[in-house]
PDB file of C-alpha atoms in Angstrom:
ATOM      1  CA  UNK A 296     -10.867 -12.347  19.956  1.00 50.00           C
ATOM      2  CA  UNK A 297     -10.165  -9.731  22.538  1.00 58.00           C
ATOM      3  CA  UNK A 298      -7.213  -7.510  21.645  1.00 63.00           C
ATOM      4  CA  UNK A 299      -6.836  -6.381  25.255  1.00 65.00           C
ATOM      5  CA  UNK A 300      -6.712  -2.720  24.230  1.00 63.00           C
ATOM      6  CA  UNK A 301      -9.227  -0.627  26.144  1.00 75.00           C
ATOM      7  CA  UNK A 302      -9.464   3.143  26.555  1.00 74.00           C
ATOM      8  CA  UNK A 303      -8.155   2.747  30.103  1.00 79.00           C
ATOM      9  CA  UNK A 304      -4.904   1.048  29.109  1.00 82.00           C
ATOM     10  CA  UNK A 305      -4.358   2.788  25.744  1.00 84.00           C
ATOM     11  CA  UNK A 306      -1.233   4.894  25.407  1.00 89.00           C
ATOM     12  CA  UNK A 307      -1.379   8.588  24.562  1.00 89.00           C
ATOM     13  CA  UNK A 308      -0.187   7.743  21.037  1.00 90.00           C
ATOM     14  CA  UNK A 309      -3.001   5.189  20.614  1.00 88.00           C
ATOM     15  CA  UNK A 310      -5.595   7.701  21.809  1.00 88.00           C
ATOM     16  CA  UNK A 311      -4.196  10.369  19.465  1.00 91.00           C
ATOM     17  CA  UNK A 312      -4.286   7.975  16.485  1.00 90.00           C
ATOM     18  CA  UNK A 313      -7.887   6.945  17.169  1.00 90.00           C
ATOM     19  CA  UNK A 314      -8.993  10.547  17.613  1.00 90.00           C
ATOM     20  CA  UNK A 315      -7.218  11.634  14.430  1.00 91.00           C
ATOM     21  CA  UNK A 316      -8.884   8.792  12.496  1.00 92.00           C
ATOM     22  CA  UNK A 317     -12.340   9.631  13.886  1.00 93.00           C
ATOM     23  CA  UNK A 318     -11.915  13.325  13.080  1.00 92.00           C
ATOM     24  CA  UNK A 319     -10.823  12.501   9.513  1.00 93.00           C
ATOM     25  CA  UNK A 320     -13.759  10.102   9.062  1.00 95.00           C
ATOM     26  CA  UNK A 321     -16.189  12.690  10.409  1.00 94.00           C
ATOM     27  CA  UNK A 322     -14.842  15.396   8.083  1.00 94.00           C
ATOM     28  CA  UNK A 323     -15.073  13.087   5.058  1.00 95.00           C
ATOM     29  CA  UNK A 324     -18.663  12.123   5.926  1.00 95.00           C
ATOM     30  CA  UNK A 325     -19.765  15.752   6.324  1.00 93.00           C
ATOM     31  CA  UNK A 326     -20.535  16.449   2.622  1.00 94.00           C
ATOM     32  CA  UNK A 327     -22.692  13.308   2.342  1.00 95.00           C
ATOM     33  CA  UNK A 328     -24.320  13.125   5.772  1.00 96.00           C
ATOM     34  CA  UNK A 329     -23.970  16.558   7.349  1.00 94.00           C
ATOM     35  CA  UNK A 330     -26.348  15.899  10.252  1.00 95.00           C
ATOM     36  CA  UNK A 331     -24.666  12.626  11.222  1.00 95.00           C
ATOM     37  CA  UNK A 332     -21.227  14.223  10.883  1.00 94.00           C
ATOM     38  CA  UNK A 333     -22.241  17.107  13.161  1.00 93.00           C
ATOM     39  CA  UNK A 334     -23.438  14.612  15.797  1.00 93.00           C
ATOM     40  CA  UNK A 335     -20.185  12.681  15.518  1.00 93.00           C
ATOM     41  CA  UNK A 336     -18.203  15.935  15.807  1.00 93.00           C
ATOM     42  CA  UNK A 337     -20.119  16.835  18.965  1.00 91.00           C
ATOM     43  CA  UNK A 338     -19.357  13.349  20.312  1.00 91.00           C
ATOM     44  CA  UNK A 339     -15.660  14.075  19.883  1.00 89.00           C
ATOM     45  CA  UNK A 340     -16.104  16.927  22.383  1.00 77.00           C
ATOM     46  CA  UNK A 341     -15.123  19.506  19.794  1.00 67.00           C
ATOM     47  CA  UNK A 342     -16.746  22.840  20.621  1.00 70.00           C
ATOM     48  CA  UNK A 343     -19.037  24.302  17.978  1.00 80.00           C
ATOM     49  CA  UNK A 344     -19.793  22.593  14.698  1.00 85.00           C
ATOM     50  CA  UNK A 345     -17.537  21.344  11.946  1.00 85.00           C
ATOM     51  CA  UNK A 346     -17.784  24.589   9.999  1.00 83.00           C
ATOM     52  CA  UNK A 347     -17.164  26.755  13.054  1.00 85.00           C
ATOM     53  CA  UNK A 348     -14.126  24.699  14.048  1.00 85.00           C
ATOM     54  CA  UNK A 349     -12.156  25.635  10.934  1.00 85.00           C
ATOM     55  CA  UNK A 350     -11.136  21.984  10.532  1.00 86.00           C
ATOM     56  CA  UNK A 351      -9.319  21.258   7.267  1.00 88.00           C
ATOM     57  CA  UNK A 352      -9.991  18.398   4.873  1.00 89.00           C
ATOM     58  CA  UNK A 353      -7.659  15.478   5.694  1.00 89.00           C
ATOM     59  CA  UNK A 354      -4.456  15.303   3.631  1.00 89.00           C
ATOM     60  CA  UNK A 355      -2.699  12.115   2.633  1.00 87.00           C
ATOM     61  CA  UNK A 356       1.009  11.737   3.348  1.00 88.00           C
ATOM     62  CA  UNK A 357       2.605  10.238   0.227  1.00 86.00           C
ATOM     63  CA  UNK A 358       5.655   9.122   2.236  1.00 84.00           C
ATOM     64  CA  UNK A 359       3.485   6.792   4.310  1.00 82.00           C
ATOM     65  CA  UNK A 360       1.996   5.195   1.192  1.00 81.00           C
ATOM     66  CA  UNK A 361       5.346   4.225  -0.353  1.00 81.00           C
ATOM     67  CA  UNK A 362       6.078   0.530  -0.445  1.00 79.00           C
ATOM     68  CA  UNK A 363       9.442  -0.691   0.776  1.00 88.00           C
ATOM     69  CA  UNK A 364       9.356  -3.952  -1.177  1.00 92.00           C
ATOM     70  CA  UNK A 365       7.446  -5.005  -4.249  1.00 92.00           C
ATOM     71  CA  UNK A 366       6.450  -8.462  -5.417  1.00 95.00           C
ATOM     72  CA  UNK A 367       7.216  -8.532  -9.127  1.00 96.00           C
ATOM     73  CA  UNK A 368       5.734 -11.289 -11.305  1.00 98.00           C
ATOM     74  CA  UNK A 369       8.128 -13.095 -13.648  1.00 97.00           C
ATOM     75  CA  UNK A 370       6.686 -14.524 -16.840  1.00 98.00           C
ATOM     76  CA  UNK A 371       8.214 -16.906 -19.340  1.00 97.00           C
ATOM     77  CA  UNK A 372       6.588 -16.492 -22.761  1.00 96.00           C
ATOM     78  CA  UNK A 373       3.718 -14.611 -21.135  1.00 95.00           C
ATOM     79  CA  UNK A 374       2.925 -17.256 -18.502  1.00 97.00           C
ATOM     80  CA  UNK A 375       3.458 -16.524 -14.821  1.00 97.00           C
ATOM     81  CA  UNK A 376       6.272 -18.718 -13.528  1.00 97.00           C
ATOM     82  CA  UNK A 377       7.543 -16.957 -10.378  1.00 97.00           C
ATOM     83  CA  UNK A 378       7.467 -13.849  -8.234  1.00 97.00           C
ATOM     84  CA  UNK A 379      10.539 -11.996  -7.005  1.00 96.00           C
ATOM     85  CA  UNK A 380      10.861  -9.415  -4.256  1.00 95.00           C
ATOM     86  CA  UNK A 381      12.588  -6.120  -4.997  1.00 94.00           C
ATOM     87  CA  UNK A 382      12.710  -2.548  -3.791  1.00 92.00           C
ATOM     88  CA  UNK A 383      11.032   0.125  -5.950  1.00 91.00           C
ATOM     89  CA  UNK A 384      14.445   1.515  -6.981  1.00 90.00           C
ATOM     90  CA  UNK A 385      15.987  -1.825  -8.030  1.00 93.00           C
ATOM     91  CA  UNK A 386      17.945  -1.448 -11.287  1.00 94.00           C
ATOM     92  CA  UNK A 387      16.687  -3.244 -14.394  1.00 95.00           C
ATOM     93  CA  UNK A 388      19.913  -5.274 -14.595  1.00 96.00           C
ATOM     94  CA  UNK A 389      19.353  -6.525 -11.043  1.00 96.00           C
ATOM     95  CA  UNK A 390      15.717  -7.419 -11.810  1.00 96.00           C
ATOM     96  CA  UNK A 391      16.871  -9.324 -14.882  1.00 96.00           C
ATOM     97  CA  UNK A 392      19.539 -11.198 -12.904  1.00 96.00           C
ATOM     98  CA  UNK A 393      17.124 -12.076 -10.088  1.00 96.00           C
ATOM     99  CA  UNK A 394      14.492 -13.296 -12.544  1.00 96.00           C
ATOM    100  CA  UNK A 395      16.947 -15.444 -14.508  1.00 96.00           C
ATOM    101  CA  UNK A 396      18.406 -16.880 -11.279  1.00 96.00           C
ATOM    102  CA  UNK A 397      15.014 -17.999  -9.936  1.00 96.00           C
ATOM    103  CA  UNK A 398      14.813 -21.784  -9.826  1.00 96.00           C
ATOM    104  CA  UNK A 399      11.224 -21.942 -11.178  1.00 96.00           C
ATOM    105  CA  UNK A 400      12.178 -19.680 -14.087  1.00 96.00           C
ATOM    106  CA  UNK A 401      15.319 -21.729 -14.818  1.00 96.00           C
ATOM    107  CA  UNK A 402      13.147 -24.845 -15.091  1.00 96.00           C
ATOM    108  CA  UNK A 403      11.400 -23.199 -18.061  1.00 95.00           C
ATOM    109  CA  UNK A 404      14.458 -21.549 -19.648  1.00 94.00           C
ATOM    110  CA  UNK A 405      17.261 -24.156 -19.310  1.00 94.00           C
ATOM    111  CA  UNK A 406      18.316 -25.474 -22.702  1.00 93.00           C
ATOM    112  CA  UNK A 407      16.293 -22.820 -24.511  1.00 95.00           C
ATOM    113  CA  UNK A 408      17.462 -19.638 -26.208  1.00 95.00           C
ATOM    114  CA  UNK A 409      16.503 -16.433 -24.392  1.00 95.00           C
ATOM    115  CA  UNK A 410      15.346 -14.147 -27.182  1.00 96.00           C
ATOM    116  CA  UNK A 411      14.481 -11.115 -25.092  1.00 96.00           C
ATOM    117  CA  UNK A 412      13.907  -9.985 -21.501  1.00 96.00           C
ATOM    118  CA  UNK A 413      11.196  -7.339 -21.187  1.00 97.00           C
ATOM    119  CA  UNK A 414      11.236  -5.363 -17.952  1.00 96.00           C
ATOM    120  CA  UNK A 415       8.491  -2.996 -16.868  1.00 95.00           C
ATOM    121  CA  UNK A 416      10.029  -1.329 -13.782  1.00 91.00           C
ATOM    122  CA  UNK A 417       8.134  -1.998 -10.538  1.00 92.00           C
ATOM    123  CA  UNK A 418       5.594  -4.114 -12.453  1.00 95.00           C
ATOM    124  CA  UNK A 419       6.784  -7.113 -14.457  1.00 97.00           C
ATOM    125  CA  UNK A 420       9.636  -9.165 -15.927  1.00 97.00           C
ATOM    126  CA  UNK A 421       8.800 -11.187 -19.056  1.00 97.00           C
ATOM    127  CA  UNK A 422      11.345 -13.572 -20.530  1.00 97.00           C
ATOM    128  CA  UNK A 423      10.826 -14.607 -24.150  1.00 97.00           C
ATOM    129  CA  UNK A 424      12.420 -17.955 -25.037  1.00 96.00           C
ATOM    130  CA  UNK A 425      12.578 -20.193 -28.103  1.00 94.00           C
TER     131      UNK A 425
END
């Protein structure tokens, strides 16, 4: 479908984001397809070539890549039984409590002895029952 966003009605922030993305793409293509990258650079109305511009290789911002919530699988005896949502800094005790409180997990643990709860932070909760 039509998103309705055209260059005429795009905000300054939208235009900046698109330009920044195109410049980064062009710079990353340059080592593999230098001629195409130079043509793209010229199409961005940047004077001179890529090398003459002094443009730097794009840098990733680790802050932007951080996840605010994680979906952590909960296993009972190695079989996936549920998924819980948690923040990356959730304490192991809280992960354990959330996993044991989940209704799907309780269906597989009620009336059985919990031998061990294995927690791999930000990755997995495995409950071993007998």
